[in-house]
Amino acid sequence: MKRTLLIAILFSIGFSYGQQFKFGTKVGGNFATIPIIFSGTDLTLISVPDNKMFIGFHAGGFIEMGISERITFQSEVLFSYEGSKYESNASGSNFGFDYTENSESTIKTSYIHFPFLLKYYPTYTLYLSAGPKVGVLVMAKQDSNYTYTSNGNTEIESIKGEDVKNQLNGLNIAASFGAGYFFTDTVFAEIRYDFGLSNVYKDIQQEYNGMQYTFKPKSKIDNLQISLGYRF
């Protein structure tokens, strides 16, 4: 309700200032990570994998509305393909035999993002932006590779395109901060960083030695976006 009222106020101010709506489109790359930090009843039961960057893309459109001479309000609708890569390694001894195990996985997600941004123009060509972003999960797939070696024997398991959407939360909230530069009246480049505020993964229920444990993974998407755009 408060957000709806704020947007309505911004629109009314924009009309009173006499600015026209400007439309545009943008496309670019995502450089995302989803670090995972577990908390729960016994952290020794789940290992925390190393996190690596996943490169994806985004594309969509926006509407920009003038509020004052230097301040505008911009809302966007973006399709965003993002994710993260994980890797973990372990070794030890089991029943008198040494073993090593290695696992690699890649989570690939698609979201429809709705950023709501205030933009400030210190000059005619340069702007700064900030605001919240709401993401709706569309797809989540995972590729996994697992290798276990012991007593000279190696077991390899590979899973491609596993549907893991039910393991992720349907909404994702982030805070966006960025800057952009207009090369002409219509063509611009932009860099933006999204700080994840909500967890990507749901809580995990796991049974161990006949007991049920609950783990609460802190898993917030951090995403650097670099875009090229055109404003009509």
Short mmCIF file of C-alpha atoms in Angstrom, two decimals:
data_model
loop_
_atom_site.label_atom_id
_atom_site.label_comp_id
_atom_site.label_asym_id
_atom_site.label_seq_id
_atom_site.Cartn_x
_atom_site.Cartn_y
_atom_site.Cartn_z
CA MET A 1 0.00 0.00 0.00
CA LYS A 2 2.80 2.42 0.93
CA ARG A 3 4.71 1.57 -2.26
CA THR A 4 1.59 2.15 -4.37
CA LEU A 5 1.05 5.52 -2.70
CA LEU A 6 4.69 6.53 -3.29
CA ILE A 7 4.51 5.64 -6.98
CA ALA A 8 1.27 7.58 -7.33
CA ILE A 9 2.89 10.64 -5.71
CA LEU A 10 5.89 10.40 -8.05
CA PHE A 11 3.62 10.21 -11.08
CA SER A 12 1.59 13.23 -9.94
CA ILE A 13 4.77 15.24 -9.36
CA GLY A 14 6.00 14.23 -12.80
CA PHE A 15 2.82 15.45 -14.47
CA SER A 16 2.91 18.74 -12.58
CA TYR A 17 6.50 19.29 -13.67
CA GLY A 18 5.41 18.79 -17.27
CA GLN A 19 8.00 16.16 -18.21
CA GLN A 20 7.28 13.57 -20.87
CA PHE A 21 7.61 9.84 -20.36
CA LYS A 22 10.64 8.31 -22.02
CA PHE A 23 10.81 4.67 -23.02
CA GLY A 24 13.84 2.52 -23.66
CA THR A 25 15.37 -0.90 -23.93
CA LYS A 26 18.59 -2.40 -22.58
CA VAL A 27 20.63 -5.59 -22.80
CA GLY A 28 23.82 -6.76 -21.11
CA GLY A 29 25.74 -9.25 -19.05
CA ASN A 30 25.34 -10.59 -15.51
CA PHE A 31 28.28 -11.52 -13.29
CA ALA A 32 26.62 -13.22 -10.35
CA THR A 33 27.44 -15.25 -7.27
CA ILE A 34 25.24 -16.84 -4.61
CA PRO A 35 27.46 -17.39 -1.53
CA ILE A 36 26.04 -19.96 0.87
CA ILE A 37 26.53 -19.78 4.64
CA PHE A 38 24.74 -22.45 6.65
CA SER A 39 23.36 -22.04 10.15
CA GLY A 40 21.47 -24.69 12.05
CA THR A 41 21.67 -27.34 14.71
CA ASP A 42 25.00 -28.87 13.64
CA LEU A 43 27.13 -27.25 10.98
CA THR A 44 29.40 -30.30 10.73
CA LEU A 45 26.67 -32.19 8.88
CA ILE A 46 26.78 -29.99 5.78
CA SER A 47 29.90 -28.70 4.07
CA VAL A 48 29.92 -25.19 2.58
CA PRO A 49 31.11 -25.34 -1.04
CA ASP A 50 33.43 -22.79 -2.58
CA ASN A 51 31.54 -20.23 -4.61
CA LYS A 52 32.49 -19.03 -8.11
CA MET A 53 31.08 -16.47 -10.51
CA PHE A 54 28.39 -17.35 -13.05
CA ILE A 55 28.15 -15.29 -16.25
CA GLY A 56 24.66 -14.73 -17.65
CA PHE A 57 22.66 -12.02 -19.39
CA HIS A 58 19.67 -9.70 -19.03
CA ALA A 59 17.36 -7.87 -21.40
CA GLY A 60 14.25 -5.77 -21.09
CA GLY A 61 12.66 -2.35 -21.18
CA PHE A 62 12.04 0.67 -18.98
CA ILE A 63 9.93 3.78 -18.52
CA GLU A 64 11.55 6.97 -17.22
CA MET A 65 9.61 9.94 -15.89
CA GLY A 66 10.90 13.37 -14.93
CA ILE A 67 10.36 14.58 -11.37
CA SER A 68 12.58 17.66 -11.41
CA GLU A 69 15.32 19.11 -13.57
CA ARG A 70 17.88 16.56 -12.33
CA ILE A 71 15.81 13.74 -10.79
CA THR A 72 13.77 11.07 -12.58
CA PHE A 73 11.91 7.91 -11.60
CA GLN A 74 12.48 4.75 -13.64
CA SER A 75 10.69 1.40 -13.55
CA GLU A 76 11.94 -1.61 -15.48
CA VAL A 77 10.93 -5.10 -16.53
CA LEU A 78 13.95 -7.34 -17.13
CA PHE A 79 14.45 -10.99 -17.99
CA SER A 80 17.61 -12.09 -16.19
CA TYR A 81 19.57 -15.34 -16.56
CA GLU A 82 21.89 -15.69 -13.55
CA GLY A 83 23.25 -18.24 -11.10
CA SER A 84 26.37 -19.47 -9.37
CA LYS A 85 29.00 -22.21 -9.46
CA TYR A 86 30.11 -24.37 -6.52
CA GLU A 87 33.03 -26.67 -5.89
CA SER A 88 33.97 -28.79 -2.88
CA ASN A 89 36.77 -31.28 -2.18
CA ALA A 90 37.25 -33.69 0.69
CA SER A 91 39.61 -36.51 1.65
CA GLY A 92 40.07 -38.90 4.54
CA SER A 93 40.11 -42.52 5.59
CA ASN A 94 37.17 -44.93 5.63
CA PHE A 95 37.47 -48.56 6.83
CA GLY A 96 41.23 -48.38 6.45
CA PHE A 97 41.15 -47.03 2.89
CA ASP A 98 42.03 -43.48 1.90
CA TYR A 99 39.46 -41.67 -0.20
CA THR A 100 38.94 -38.41 -2.04
CA GLU A 101 35.69 -36.91 -3.21
CA ASN A 102 35.14 -33.91 -5.46
CA SER A 103 31.90 -32.25 -6.43
CA GLU A 104 31.07 -29.45 -8.84
CA SER A 105 27.67 -27.93 -9.44
CA THR A 106 26.18 -25.02 -11.34
CA ILE A 107 22.82 -23.47 -10.46
CA LYS A 108 21.15 -21.67 -13.37
CA THR A 109 18.17 -19.46 -12.68
CA SER A 110 15.87 -17.20 -14.67
CA TYR A 111 14.04 -14.29 -13.05
CA ILE A 112 11.67 -11.56 -14.16
CA HIS A 113 13.01 -8.49 -12.33
CA PHE A 114 11.09 -5.32 -11.49
CA PRO A 115 13.51 -2.53 -10.44
CA PHE A 116 12.12 0.78 -9.12
CA LEU A 117 14.84 3.42 -9.30
CA LEU A 118 15.42 7.06 -8.56
CA LYS A 119 17.98 8.61 -10.91
CA TYR A 120 20.02 11.74 -10.31
CA TYR A 121 21.72 13.60 -13.18
CA PRO A 122 24.69 15.67 -11.94
CA THR A 123 25.31 16.49 -15.61
CA TYR A 124 23.28 16.13 -18.79
CA THR A 125 25.06 12.89 -19.75
CA LEU A 126 25.92 11.26 -16.39
CA TYR A 127 23.47 9.76 -13.90
CA LEU A 128 23.43 7.82 -10.63
CA SER A 129 20.63 5.44 -9.68
CA ALA A 130 19.40 3.59 -6.59
CA GLY A 131 16.33 1.68 -5.51
CA PRO A 132 14.75 -1.69 -4.69
CA LYS A 133 14.37 -4.61 -7.07
CA VAL A 134 11.86 -7.47 -6.88
CA GLY A 135 12.55 -10.69 -8.76
CA VAL A 136 10.06 -13.47 -9.59
CA LEU A 137 11.63 -16.89 -10.13
CA VAL A 138 10.80 -18.46 -13.49
CA MET A 139 13.26 -21.36 -13.79
CA ALA A 140 15.97 -23.10 -11.75
CA LYS A 141 18.15 -25.90 -13.13
CA GLN A 142 21.27 -27.51 -11.72
CA ASP A 143 24.16 -29.42 -13.32
CA SER A 144 26.19 -31.62 -10.95
CA ASN A 145 29.34 -33.72 -11.21
CA TYR A 146 30.53 -35.98 -8.38
CA THR A 147 33.72 -38.06 -8.26
CA TYR A 148 34.65 -40.50 -5.48
CA THR A 149 37.95 -42.39 -5.44
CA SER A 150 38.93 -45.07 -2.91
CA ASN A 151 41.19 -48.15 -2.98
CA GLY A 152 41.99 -47.54 -6.66
CA ASN A 153 38.34 -47.43 -7.69
CA THR A 154 36.64 -44.31 -9.01
CA GLU A 155 32.92 -43.63 -9.11
CA ILE A 156 31.61 -40.78 -11.26
CA GLU A 157 28.08 -39.42 -11.22
CA SER A 158 26.83 -36.65 -13.48
CA ILE A 159 23.39 -35.01 -13.53
CA LYS A 160 22.43 -32.41 -16.14
CA GLY A 161 19.46 -30.06 -16.06
CA GLU A 162 17.97 -31.18 -12.74
CA ASP A 163 14.88 -29.13 -11.90
CA VAL A 164 15.50 -27.54 -8.47
CA LYS A 165 12.93 -24.76 -8.60
CA ASN A 166 11.10 -26.21 -5.57
CA GLN A 167 14.29 -25.72 -3.50
CA LEU A 168 14.35 -21.96 -4.13
CA ASN A 169 12.16 -19.15 -2.87
CA GLY A 170 9.78 -17.72 -5.45
CA LEU A 171 10.61 -14.06 -4.74
CA ASN A 172 13.98 -12.36 -4.53
CA ILE A 173 14.56 -8.89 -3.09
CA ALA A 174 17.65 -6.78 -3.75
CA ALA A 175 18.95 -3.22 -3.46
CA SER A 176 20.33 -1.76 -6.69
CA PHE A 177 22.98 0.93 -7.05
CA GLY A 178 24.36 2.07 -10.38
CA ALA A 179 25.67 4.73 -12.72
CA GLY A 180 25.28 5.41 -16.40
CA TYR A 181 26.54 7.62 -19.18
CA PHE A 182 24.80 8.84 -22.35
CA PHE A 183 27.10 8.87 -25.38
CA THR A 184 24.35 10.56 -27.41
CA ASP A 185 20.81 11.72 -26.62
CA THR A 186 19.63 8.12 -26.99
CA VAL A 187 22.53 5.64 -26.55
CA PHE A 188 23.89 4.91 -23.08
CA ALA A 189 25.99 2.45 -21.07
CA GLU A 190 25.27 1.47 -17.50
CA ILE A 191 26.88 -0.42 -14.63
CA ARG A 192 24.79 -1.60 -11.69
CA TYR A 193 25.36 -3.73 -8.62
CA ASP A 194 22.53 -5.64 -6.96
CA PHE A 195 22.96 -6.48 -3.27
CA GLY A 196 20.76 -9.45 -2.37
CA LEU A 197 18.53 -8.87 0.65
CA SER A 198 16.55 -12.13 0.70
CA ASN A 199 17.65 -15.76 0.69
CA VAL A 200 17.62 -17.65 -2.60
CA TYR A 201 17.40 -21.14 -1.06
CA LYS A 202 14.67 -22.43 1.23
CA ASP A 203 15.45 -24.03 4.59
CA ILE A 204 16.80 -27.57 4.30
CA GLN A 205 15.39 -30.53 6.25
CA GLN A 206 17.85 -33.41 6.62
CA GLU A 207 17.82 -36.64 8.61
CA TYR A 208 21.06 -37.87 10.20
CA ASN A 209 21.40 -40.90 12.51
CA GLY A 210 17.65 -41.01 12.98
CA MET A 211 17.36 -37.35 13.94
CA GLN A 212 15.84 -34.51 11.91
CA TYR A 213 17.88 -31.35 11.41
CA THR A 214 16.95 -27.97 9.95
CA PHE A 215 19.52 -25.83 8.18
CA LYS A 216 18.96 -22.21 7.24
CA PRO A 217 21.22 -21.30 4.32
CA LYS A 218 22.05 -17.62 3.99
CA SER A 219 22.14 -17.37 0.21
CA LYS A 220 21.79 -13.89 -1.22
CA ILE A 221 22.46 -13.14 -4.90
CA ASP A 222 25.13 -10.53 -5.58
CA ASN A 223 25.04 -9.49 -9.21
CA LEU A 224 27.08 -7.04 -11.26
CA GLN A 225 25.28 -5.91 -14.41
CA ILE A 226 26.85 -4.13 -17.38
CA SER A 227 24.38 -2.88 -19.97
CA LEU A 228 24.00 -1.04 -23.23
CA GLY A 229 20.73 0.71 -23.89
CA TYR A 230 18.68 2.90 -26.16
CA ARG A 231 16.23 5.56 -24.92
CA PHE A 232 13.61 6.77 -27.36
#
